[in-house]
C-alpha atoms as a printed R data frame, in Angstrom:
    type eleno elety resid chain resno        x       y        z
1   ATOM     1    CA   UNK     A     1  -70.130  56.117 -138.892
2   ATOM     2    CA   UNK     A     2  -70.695  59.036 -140.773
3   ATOM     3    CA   UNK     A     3  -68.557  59.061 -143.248
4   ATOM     4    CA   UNK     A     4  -70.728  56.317 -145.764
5   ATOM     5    CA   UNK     A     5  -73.709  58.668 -145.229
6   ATOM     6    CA   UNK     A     6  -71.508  61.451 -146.360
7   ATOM     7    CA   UNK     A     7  -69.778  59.937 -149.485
8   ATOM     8    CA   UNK     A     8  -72.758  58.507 -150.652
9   ATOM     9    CA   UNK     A     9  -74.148  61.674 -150.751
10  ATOM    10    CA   UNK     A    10  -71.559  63.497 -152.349
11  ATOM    11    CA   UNK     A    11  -71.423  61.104 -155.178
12  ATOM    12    CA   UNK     A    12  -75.568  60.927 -155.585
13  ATOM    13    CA   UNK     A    13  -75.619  57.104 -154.320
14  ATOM    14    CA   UNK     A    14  -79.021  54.872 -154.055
15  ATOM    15    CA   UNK     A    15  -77.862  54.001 -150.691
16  ATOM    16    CA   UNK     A    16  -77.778  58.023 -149.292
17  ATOM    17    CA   UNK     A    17  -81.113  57.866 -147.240
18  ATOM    18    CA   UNK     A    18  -80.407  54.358 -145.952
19  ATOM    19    CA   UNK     A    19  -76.326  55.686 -144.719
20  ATOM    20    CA   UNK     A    20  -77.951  58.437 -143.124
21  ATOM    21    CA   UNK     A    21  -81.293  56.588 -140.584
22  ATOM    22    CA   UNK     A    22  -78.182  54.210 -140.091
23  ATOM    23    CA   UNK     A    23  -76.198  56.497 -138.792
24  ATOM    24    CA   UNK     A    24  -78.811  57.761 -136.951
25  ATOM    25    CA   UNK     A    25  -79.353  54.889 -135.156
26  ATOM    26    CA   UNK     A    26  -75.896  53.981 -134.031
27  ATOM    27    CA   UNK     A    27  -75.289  57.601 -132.782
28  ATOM    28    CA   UNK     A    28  -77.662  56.835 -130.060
29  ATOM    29    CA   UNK     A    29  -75.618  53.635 -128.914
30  ATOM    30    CA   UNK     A    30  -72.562  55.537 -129.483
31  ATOM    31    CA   UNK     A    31  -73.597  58.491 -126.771
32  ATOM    32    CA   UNK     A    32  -74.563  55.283 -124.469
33  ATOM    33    CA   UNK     A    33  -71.186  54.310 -124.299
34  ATOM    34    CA   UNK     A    34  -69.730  57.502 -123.959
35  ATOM    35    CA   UNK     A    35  -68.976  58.038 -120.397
36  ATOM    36    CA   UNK     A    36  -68.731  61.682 -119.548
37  ATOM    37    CA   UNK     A    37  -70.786  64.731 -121.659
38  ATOM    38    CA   UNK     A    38  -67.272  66.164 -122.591
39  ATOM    39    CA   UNK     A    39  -66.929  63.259 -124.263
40  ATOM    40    CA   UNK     A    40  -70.406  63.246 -125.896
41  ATOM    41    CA   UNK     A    41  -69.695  66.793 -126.812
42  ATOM    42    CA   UNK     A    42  -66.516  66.191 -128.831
43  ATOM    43    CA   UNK     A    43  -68.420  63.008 -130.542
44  ATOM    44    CA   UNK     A    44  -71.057  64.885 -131.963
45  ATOM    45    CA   UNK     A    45  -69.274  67.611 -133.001
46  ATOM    46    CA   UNK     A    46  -66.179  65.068 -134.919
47  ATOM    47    CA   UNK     A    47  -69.226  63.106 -136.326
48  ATOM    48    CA   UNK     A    48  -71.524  65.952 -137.631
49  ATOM    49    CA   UNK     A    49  -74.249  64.522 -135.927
50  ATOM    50    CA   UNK     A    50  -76.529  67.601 -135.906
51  ATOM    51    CA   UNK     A    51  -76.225  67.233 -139.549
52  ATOM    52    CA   UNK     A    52  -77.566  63.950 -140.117
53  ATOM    53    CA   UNK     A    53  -81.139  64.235 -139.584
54  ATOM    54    CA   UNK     A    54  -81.014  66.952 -141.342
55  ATOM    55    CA   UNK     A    55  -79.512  65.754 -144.479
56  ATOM    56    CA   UNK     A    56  -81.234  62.521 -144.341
57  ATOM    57    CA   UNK     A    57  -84.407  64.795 -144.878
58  ATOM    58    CA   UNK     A    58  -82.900  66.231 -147.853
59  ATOM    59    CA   UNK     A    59  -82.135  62.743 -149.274
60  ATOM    60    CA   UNK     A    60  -85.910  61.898 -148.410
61  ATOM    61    CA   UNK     A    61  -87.156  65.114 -150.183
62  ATOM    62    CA   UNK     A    62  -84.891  63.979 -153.494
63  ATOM    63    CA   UNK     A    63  -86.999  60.612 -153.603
64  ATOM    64    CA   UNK     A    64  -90.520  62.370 -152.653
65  ATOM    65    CA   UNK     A    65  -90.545  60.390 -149.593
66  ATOM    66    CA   UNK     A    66  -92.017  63.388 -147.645
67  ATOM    67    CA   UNK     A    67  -93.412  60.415 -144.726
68  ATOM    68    CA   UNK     A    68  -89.718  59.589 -144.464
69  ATOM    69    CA   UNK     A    69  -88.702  63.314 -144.046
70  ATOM    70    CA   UNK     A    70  -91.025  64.039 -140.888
71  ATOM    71    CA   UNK     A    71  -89.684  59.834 -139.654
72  ATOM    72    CA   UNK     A    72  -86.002  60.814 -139.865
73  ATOM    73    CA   UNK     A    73  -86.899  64.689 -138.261
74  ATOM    74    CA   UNK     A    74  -88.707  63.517 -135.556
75  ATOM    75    CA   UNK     A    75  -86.174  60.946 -134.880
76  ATOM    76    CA   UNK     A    76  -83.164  63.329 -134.732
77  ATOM    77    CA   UNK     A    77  -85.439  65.569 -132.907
78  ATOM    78    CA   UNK     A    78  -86.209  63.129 -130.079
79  ATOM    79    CA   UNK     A    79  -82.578  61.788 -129.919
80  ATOM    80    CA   UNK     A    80  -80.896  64.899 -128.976
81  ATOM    81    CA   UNK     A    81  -83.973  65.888 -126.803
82  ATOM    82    CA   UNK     A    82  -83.172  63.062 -124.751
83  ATOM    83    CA   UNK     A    83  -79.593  62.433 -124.480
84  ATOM    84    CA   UNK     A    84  -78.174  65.937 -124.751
85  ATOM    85    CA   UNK     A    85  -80.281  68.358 -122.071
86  ATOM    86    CA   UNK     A    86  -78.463  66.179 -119.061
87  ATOM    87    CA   UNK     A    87  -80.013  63.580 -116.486
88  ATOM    88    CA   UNK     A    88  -81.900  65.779 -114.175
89  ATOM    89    CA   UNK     A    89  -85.858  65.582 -115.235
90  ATOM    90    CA   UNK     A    90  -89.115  66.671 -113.095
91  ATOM    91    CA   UNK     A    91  -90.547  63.636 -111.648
92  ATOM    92    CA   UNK     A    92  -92.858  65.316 -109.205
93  ATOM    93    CA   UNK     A    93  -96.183  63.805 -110.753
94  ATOM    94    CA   UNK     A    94  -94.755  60.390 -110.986
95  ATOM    95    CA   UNK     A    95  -93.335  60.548 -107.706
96  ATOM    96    CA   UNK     A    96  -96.939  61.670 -106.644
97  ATOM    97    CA   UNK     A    97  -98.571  58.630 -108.529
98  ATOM    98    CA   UNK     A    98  -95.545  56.230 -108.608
99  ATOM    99    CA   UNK     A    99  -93.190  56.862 -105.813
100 ATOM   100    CA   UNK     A   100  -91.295  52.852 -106.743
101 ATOM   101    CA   UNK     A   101  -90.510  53.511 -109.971
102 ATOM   102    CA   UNK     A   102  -89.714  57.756 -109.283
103 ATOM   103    CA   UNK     A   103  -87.098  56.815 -106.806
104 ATOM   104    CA   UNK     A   104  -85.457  54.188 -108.927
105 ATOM   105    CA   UNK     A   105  -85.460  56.870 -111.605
106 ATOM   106    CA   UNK     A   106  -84.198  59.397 -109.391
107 ATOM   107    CA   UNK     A   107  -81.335  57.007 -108.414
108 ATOM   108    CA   UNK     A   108  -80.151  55.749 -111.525
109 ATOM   109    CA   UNK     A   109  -79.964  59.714 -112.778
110 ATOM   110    CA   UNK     A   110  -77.603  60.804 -109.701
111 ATOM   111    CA   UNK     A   111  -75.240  57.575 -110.518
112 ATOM   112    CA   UNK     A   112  -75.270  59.073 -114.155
113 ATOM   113    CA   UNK     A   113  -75.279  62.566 -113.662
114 ATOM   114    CA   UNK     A   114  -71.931  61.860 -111.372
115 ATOM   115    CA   UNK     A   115  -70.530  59.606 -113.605
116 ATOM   116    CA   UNK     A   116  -70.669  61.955 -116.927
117 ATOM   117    CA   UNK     A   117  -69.997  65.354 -114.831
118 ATOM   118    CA   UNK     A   118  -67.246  64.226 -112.918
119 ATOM   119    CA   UNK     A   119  -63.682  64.407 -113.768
120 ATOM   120    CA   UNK     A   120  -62.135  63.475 -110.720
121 ATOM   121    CA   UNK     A   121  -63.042  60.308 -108.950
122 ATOM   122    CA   UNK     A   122  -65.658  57.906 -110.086
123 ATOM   123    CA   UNK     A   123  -68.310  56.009 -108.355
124 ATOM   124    CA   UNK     A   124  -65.566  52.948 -106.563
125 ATOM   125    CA   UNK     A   125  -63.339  55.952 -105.323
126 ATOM   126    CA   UNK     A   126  -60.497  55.224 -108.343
127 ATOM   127    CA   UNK     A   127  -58.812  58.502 -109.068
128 ATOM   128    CA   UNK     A   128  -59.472  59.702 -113.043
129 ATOM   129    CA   UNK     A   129  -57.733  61.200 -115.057
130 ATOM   130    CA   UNK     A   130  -59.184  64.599 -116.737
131 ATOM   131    CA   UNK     A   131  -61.360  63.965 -119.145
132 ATOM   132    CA   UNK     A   132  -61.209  67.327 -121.265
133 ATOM   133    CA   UNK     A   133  -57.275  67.163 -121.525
134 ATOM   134    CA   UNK     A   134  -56.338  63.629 -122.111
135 ATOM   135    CA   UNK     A   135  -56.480  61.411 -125.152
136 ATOM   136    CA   UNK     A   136  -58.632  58.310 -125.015
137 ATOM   137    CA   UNK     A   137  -55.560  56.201 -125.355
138 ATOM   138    CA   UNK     A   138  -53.978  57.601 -121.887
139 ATOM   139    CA   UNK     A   139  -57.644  57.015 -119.537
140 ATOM   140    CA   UNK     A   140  -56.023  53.252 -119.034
141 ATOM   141    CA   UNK     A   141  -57.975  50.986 -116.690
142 ATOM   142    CA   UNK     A   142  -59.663  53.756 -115.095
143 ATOM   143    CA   UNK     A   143  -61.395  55.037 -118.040
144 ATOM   144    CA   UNK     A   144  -61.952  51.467 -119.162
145 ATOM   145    CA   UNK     A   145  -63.395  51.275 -115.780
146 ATOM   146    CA   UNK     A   146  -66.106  54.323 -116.297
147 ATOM   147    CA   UNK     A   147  -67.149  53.134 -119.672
148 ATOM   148    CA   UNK     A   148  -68.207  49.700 -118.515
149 ATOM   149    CA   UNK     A   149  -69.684  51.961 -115.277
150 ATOM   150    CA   UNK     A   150  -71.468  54.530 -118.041
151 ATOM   151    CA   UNK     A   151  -72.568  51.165 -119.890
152 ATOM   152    CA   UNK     A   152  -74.103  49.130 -117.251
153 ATOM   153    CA   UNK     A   153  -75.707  52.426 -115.611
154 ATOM   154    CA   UNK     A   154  -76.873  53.460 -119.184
155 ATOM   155    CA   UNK     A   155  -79.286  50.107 -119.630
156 ATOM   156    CA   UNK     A   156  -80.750  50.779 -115.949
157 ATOM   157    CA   UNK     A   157  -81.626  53.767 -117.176
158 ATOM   158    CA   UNK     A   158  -83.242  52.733 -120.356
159 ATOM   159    CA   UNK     A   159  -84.879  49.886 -118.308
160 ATOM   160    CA   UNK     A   160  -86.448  51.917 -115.719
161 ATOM   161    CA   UNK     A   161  -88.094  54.642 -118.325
162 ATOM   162    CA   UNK     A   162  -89.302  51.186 -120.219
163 ATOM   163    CA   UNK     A   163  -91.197  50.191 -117.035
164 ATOM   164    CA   UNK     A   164  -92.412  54.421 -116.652
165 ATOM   165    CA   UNK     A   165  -93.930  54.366 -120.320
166 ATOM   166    CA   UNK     A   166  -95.518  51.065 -119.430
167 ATOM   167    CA   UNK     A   167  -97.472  53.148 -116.494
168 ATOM   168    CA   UNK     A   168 -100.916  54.590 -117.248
169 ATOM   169    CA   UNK     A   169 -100.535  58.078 -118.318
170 ATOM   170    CA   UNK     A   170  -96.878  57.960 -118.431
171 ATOM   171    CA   UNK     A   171  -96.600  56.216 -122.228
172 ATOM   172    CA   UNK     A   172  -94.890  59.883 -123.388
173 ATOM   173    CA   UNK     A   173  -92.453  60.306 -120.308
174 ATOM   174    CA   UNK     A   174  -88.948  61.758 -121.206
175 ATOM   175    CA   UNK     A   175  -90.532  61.921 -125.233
176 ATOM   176    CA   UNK     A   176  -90.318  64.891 -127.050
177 ATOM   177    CA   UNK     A   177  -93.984  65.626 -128.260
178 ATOM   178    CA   UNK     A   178  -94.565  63.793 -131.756
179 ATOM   179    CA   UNK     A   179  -95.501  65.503 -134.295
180 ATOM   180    CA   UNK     A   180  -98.987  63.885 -135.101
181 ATOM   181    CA   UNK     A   181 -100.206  65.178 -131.354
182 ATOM   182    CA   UNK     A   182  -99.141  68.611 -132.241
183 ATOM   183    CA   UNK     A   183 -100.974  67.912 -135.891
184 ATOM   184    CA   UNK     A   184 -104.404  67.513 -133.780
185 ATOM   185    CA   UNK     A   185 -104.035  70.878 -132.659
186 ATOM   186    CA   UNK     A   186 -102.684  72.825 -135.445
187 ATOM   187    CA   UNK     A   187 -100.198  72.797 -138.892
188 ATOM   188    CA   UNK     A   188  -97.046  71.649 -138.002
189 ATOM   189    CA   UNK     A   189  -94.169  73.226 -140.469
190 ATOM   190    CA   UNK     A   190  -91.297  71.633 -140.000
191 ATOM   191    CA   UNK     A   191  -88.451  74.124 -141.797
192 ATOM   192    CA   UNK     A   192  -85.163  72.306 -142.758
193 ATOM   193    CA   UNK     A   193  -82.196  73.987 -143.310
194 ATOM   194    CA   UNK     A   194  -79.191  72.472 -145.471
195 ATOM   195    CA   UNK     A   195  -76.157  73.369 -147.835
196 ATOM   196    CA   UNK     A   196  -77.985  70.882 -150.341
197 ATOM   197    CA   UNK     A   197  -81.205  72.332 -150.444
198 ATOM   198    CA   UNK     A   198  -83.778  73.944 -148.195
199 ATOM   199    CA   UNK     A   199  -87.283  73.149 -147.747
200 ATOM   200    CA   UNK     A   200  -90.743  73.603 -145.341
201 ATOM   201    CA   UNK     A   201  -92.761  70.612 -144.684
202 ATOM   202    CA   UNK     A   202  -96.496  71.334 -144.084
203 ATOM   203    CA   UNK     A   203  -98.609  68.874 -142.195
204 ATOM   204    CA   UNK     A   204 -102.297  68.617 -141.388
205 ATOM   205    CA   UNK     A   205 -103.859  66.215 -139.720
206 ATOM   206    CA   UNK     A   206 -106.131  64.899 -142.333
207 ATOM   207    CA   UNK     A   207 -103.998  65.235 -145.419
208 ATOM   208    CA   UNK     A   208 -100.631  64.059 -147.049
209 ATOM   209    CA   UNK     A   209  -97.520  66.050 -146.439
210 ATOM   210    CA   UNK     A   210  -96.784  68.990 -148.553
211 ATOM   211    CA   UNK     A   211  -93.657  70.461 -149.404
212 ATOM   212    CA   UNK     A   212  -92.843  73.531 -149.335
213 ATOM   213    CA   UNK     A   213  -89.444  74.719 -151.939
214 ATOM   214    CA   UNK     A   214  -87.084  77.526 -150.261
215 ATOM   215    CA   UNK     A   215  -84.304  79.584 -151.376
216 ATOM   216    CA   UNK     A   216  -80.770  77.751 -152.110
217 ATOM   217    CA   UNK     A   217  -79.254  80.850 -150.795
218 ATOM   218    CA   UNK     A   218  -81.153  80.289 -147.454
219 ATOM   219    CA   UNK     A   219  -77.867  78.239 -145.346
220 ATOM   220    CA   UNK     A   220  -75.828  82.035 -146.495
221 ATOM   221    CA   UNK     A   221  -78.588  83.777 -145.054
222 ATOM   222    CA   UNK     A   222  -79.818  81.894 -141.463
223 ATOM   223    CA   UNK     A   223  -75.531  82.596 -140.970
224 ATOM   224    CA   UNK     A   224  -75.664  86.097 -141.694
225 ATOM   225    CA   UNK     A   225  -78.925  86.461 -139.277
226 ATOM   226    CA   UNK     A   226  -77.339  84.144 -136.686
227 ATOM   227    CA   UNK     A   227  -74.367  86.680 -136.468
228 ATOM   228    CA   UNK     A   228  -76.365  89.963 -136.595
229 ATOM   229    CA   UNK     A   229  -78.634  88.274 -133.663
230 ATOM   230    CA   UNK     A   230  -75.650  88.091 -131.972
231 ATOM   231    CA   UNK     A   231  -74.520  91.545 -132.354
232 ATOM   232    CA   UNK     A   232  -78.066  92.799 -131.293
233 ATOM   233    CA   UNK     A   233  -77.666  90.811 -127.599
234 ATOM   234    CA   UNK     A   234  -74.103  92.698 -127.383
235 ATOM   235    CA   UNK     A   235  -75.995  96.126 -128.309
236 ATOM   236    CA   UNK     A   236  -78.667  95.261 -126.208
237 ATOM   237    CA   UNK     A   237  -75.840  94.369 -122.883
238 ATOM   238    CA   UNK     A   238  -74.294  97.408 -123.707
239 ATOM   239    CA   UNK     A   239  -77.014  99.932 -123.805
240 ATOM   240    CA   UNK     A   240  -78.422  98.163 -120.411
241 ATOM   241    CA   UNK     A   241  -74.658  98.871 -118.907
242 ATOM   242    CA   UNK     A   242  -75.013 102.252 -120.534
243 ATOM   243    CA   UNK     A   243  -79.144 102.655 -119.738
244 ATOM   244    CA   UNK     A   244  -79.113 103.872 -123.197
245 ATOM   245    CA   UNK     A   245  -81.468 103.881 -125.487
246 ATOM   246    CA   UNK     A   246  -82.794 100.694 -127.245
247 ATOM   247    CA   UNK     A   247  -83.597 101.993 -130.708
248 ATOM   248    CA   UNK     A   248  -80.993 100.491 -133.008
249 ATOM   249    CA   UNK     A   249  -81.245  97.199 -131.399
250 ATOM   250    CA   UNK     A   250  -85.114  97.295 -132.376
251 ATOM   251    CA   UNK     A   251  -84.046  98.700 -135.545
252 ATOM   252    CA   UNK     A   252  -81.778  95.449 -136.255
253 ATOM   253    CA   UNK     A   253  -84.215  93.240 -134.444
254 ATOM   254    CA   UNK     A   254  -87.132  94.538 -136.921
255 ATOM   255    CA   UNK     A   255  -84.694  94.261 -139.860
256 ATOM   256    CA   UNK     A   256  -83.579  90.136 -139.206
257 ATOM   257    CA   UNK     A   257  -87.522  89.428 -138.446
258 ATOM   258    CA   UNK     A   258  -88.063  90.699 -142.041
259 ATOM   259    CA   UNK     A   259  -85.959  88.587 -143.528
260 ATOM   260    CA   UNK     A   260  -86.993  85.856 -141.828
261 ATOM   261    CA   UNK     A   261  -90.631  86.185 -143.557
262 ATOM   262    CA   UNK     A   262  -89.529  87.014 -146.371
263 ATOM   263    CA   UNK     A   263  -87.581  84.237 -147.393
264 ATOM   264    CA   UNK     A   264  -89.093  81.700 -144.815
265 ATOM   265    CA   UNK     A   265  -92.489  82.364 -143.626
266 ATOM   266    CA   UNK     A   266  -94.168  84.182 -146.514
267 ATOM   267    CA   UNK     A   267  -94.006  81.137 -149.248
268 ATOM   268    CA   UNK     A   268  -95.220  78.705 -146.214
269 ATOM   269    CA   UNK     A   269  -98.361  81.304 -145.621
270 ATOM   270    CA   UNK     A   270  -98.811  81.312 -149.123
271 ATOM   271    CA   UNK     A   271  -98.969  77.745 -149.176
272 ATOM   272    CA   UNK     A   272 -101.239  77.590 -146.281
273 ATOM   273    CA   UNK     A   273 -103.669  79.881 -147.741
274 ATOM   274    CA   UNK     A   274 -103.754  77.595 -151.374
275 ATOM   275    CA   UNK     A   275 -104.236  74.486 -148.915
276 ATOM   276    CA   UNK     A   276 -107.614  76.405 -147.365
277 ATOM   277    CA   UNK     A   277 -106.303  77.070 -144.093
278 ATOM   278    CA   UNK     A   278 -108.173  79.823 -142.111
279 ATOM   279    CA   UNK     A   279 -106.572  83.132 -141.585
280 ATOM   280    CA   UNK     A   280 -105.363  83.183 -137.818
281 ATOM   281    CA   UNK     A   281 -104.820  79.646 -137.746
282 ATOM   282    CA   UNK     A   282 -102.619  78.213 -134.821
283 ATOM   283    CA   UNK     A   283  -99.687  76.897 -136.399
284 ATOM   284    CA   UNK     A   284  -96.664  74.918 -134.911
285 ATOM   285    CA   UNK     A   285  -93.056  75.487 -136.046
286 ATOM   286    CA   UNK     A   286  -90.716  72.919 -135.719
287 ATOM   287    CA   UNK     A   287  -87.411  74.572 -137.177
288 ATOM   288    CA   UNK     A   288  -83.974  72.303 -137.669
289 ATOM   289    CA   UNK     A   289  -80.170  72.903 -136.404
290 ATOM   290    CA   UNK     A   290  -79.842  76.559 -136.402
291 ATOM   291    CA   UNK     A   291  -82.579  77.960 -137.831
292 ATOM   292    CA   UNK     A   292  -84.084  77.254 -133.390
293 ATOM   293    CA   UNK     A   293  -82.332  79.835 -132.489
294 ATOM   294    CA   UNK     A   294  -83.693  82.224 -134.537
295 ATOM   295    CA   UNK     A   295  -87.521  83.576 -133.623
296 ATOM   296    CA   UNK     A   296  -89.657  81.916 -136.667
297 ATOM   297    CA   UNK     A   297  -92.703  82.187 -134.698
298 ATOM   298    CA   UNK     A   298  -92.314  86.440 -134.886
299 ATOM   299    CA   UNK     A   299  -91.013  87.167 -138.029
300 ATOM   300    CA   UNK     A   300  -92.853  89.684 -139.990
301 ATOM   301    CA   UNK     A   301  -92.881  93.016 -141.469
302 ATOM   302    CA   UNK     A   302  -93.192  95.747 -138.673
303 ATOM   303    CA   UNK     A   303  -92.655  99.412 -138.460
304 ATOM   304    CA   UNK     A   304  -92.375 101.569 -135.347
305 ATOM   305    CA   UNK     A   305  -95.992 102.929 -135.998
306 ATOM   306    CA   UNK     A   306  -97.935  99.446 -136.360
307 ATOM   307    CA   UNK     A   307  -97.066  95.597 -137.906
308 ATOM   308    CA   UNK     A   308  -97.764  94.706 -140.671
309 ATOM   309    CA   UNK     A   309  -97.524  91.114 -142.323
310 ATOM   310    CA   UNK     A   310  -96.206  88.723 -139.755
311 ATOM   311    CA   UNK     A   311  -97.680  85.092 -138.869
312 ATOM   312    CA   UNK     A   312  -97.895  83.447 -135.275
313 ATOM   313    CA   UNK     A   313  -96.954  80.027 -133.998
């Protein structure tokens, strides 16, 4: 699935962007008929899938398609906001509104959560073998069995939030928030992060796209700010076990939000002032792959006496 997205790439083909939204688009039916979130686990990770969106932006951004950029980013985005955080989802104001269609929801979600969790016995009382230590080959009639299960329960479920969205005031149930709602209240700067190139994506409600050129060494440096993160939670553990002091994790804390403006958040102020945006404008950040674990929204230049430079989302 991936890998004409990735050769095409490699070798600079016409057909890069198109691979890539392909791919896209069969990694979604391809997590459908997946039946347990081991399983989904180990396809995403064989199939690169975080990478996709990702570098189906960057083969937008080589053909100035900056429309097809925020398309493809908001389409990863959604995907894995829906498939990958589970089957258990607040329904209290639809069950308040809509008790029919709650309860149907609520239904098809336990058959689905059991399904994909369990490892043991599935839904007709057929013993299975482990999921996490066995070979697709070796599941037999049983696994057989749970995919056509995982299948059949998979369309009720798509059917049922069909019919929710189709309710009035319900047409953005289970959706990650699109980008042009967030534009009504705000910039949204979408920051992508890849080994090809790196890039911020500014957009206003009223105006076209603008793009926004980062450092090539940036991929080098979100890893080496990913690990020291890392190290500051075990200093931080540590000192709490220890009820030390906390002064070298805010030293190391103050050092990685730095960075972060430096090579991120400065050029994309910059580029908000030259576009006339007020000073203490809200702004929404909408980072990619790693770069959402890392805290965008408080970078800046601080000392222990006052901040200084620093920009909030």
């Amino acid at each position: 699935m991936t890998l004409w997205a990735s050769r095409a790439m490699q070798a600079g083909h016409s057909s890069s962007l198109r691979a890539h939204t392909k791919a896209m688009e069969l990694l979604d039916q391809c997590l459908t008929s997946t039946p347990t979130i081991d399983l989904q686990h180990q396809f995403l990770i064989k199939n690169a899938a975080s990478a996709l969106a990702s570098n189906a932006a960057v083969c937008a951004i080589e053909k100035e398609e900056l429309e097809i950029v925020v398309q493809v980013l908001e389409q990863g985005r959604a995907l894995l906001w829906s498939q990958m955080r589970g089957y258990r989802h607040s329904t209290e104001k639809l069950q308040e509104l809509n008790p029919g269609p709650a309860e149907e929801f609520k239904r098809v979600c336990q058959q689905l959560e059991h399904l994909t969790v369990s490892s043991g016995t599935d839904l007709s009382g057929m013993k299975l073998i482990p999921i996490s230590t066995t070979p697709y080959a070796a599941h037999g009639l049983n696994f057989d069995a749970k995919v056509t299960q995982n299948r059949q329960l998979s369309e009720d479920y798509k059917k049922i939030i069909t019919e929710i969205r189709q309710l009035e005031g319900f047409s953005g149930f289970l959706r990650a928030t699109p980008f042009s709602t967030l534009q009504s209240e705000g910039p949204v700067i979408l920051v992508n992060v890849s080994k090809h190139r790196s890039d911020a994506v500014i957009l206003r409600a009223t105006e076209t796209p603008l793009l926004v050129p980062l450092s090539q060494h940036l991929p080098a440096a979100i890893h080496h700010l990913s690990a020291q993160l890392l190290r500051v939670d075990e200093i931080n553990q540590t000192e709490e076990q220890r009820d030390g002091p906390y002064l070298p994790k805010l030293v190391q804390l103050s050092t990685i939000l730095e960075i972060l403006w430096l090579k991120i958040c400065e050029p994309i102020a910059d580029a908000l002032r030259e576009m006339g945006q007020p000073k203490g404008s809200r702004v929404w950040w909408c980072p990619i792959g790693r770069l959402g674990a890392l805290s965008l929204h408080a970078a800046g230049i601080y000392t222990l006496d006052m901040p200084g430079d620093f920009m909030l989302g």
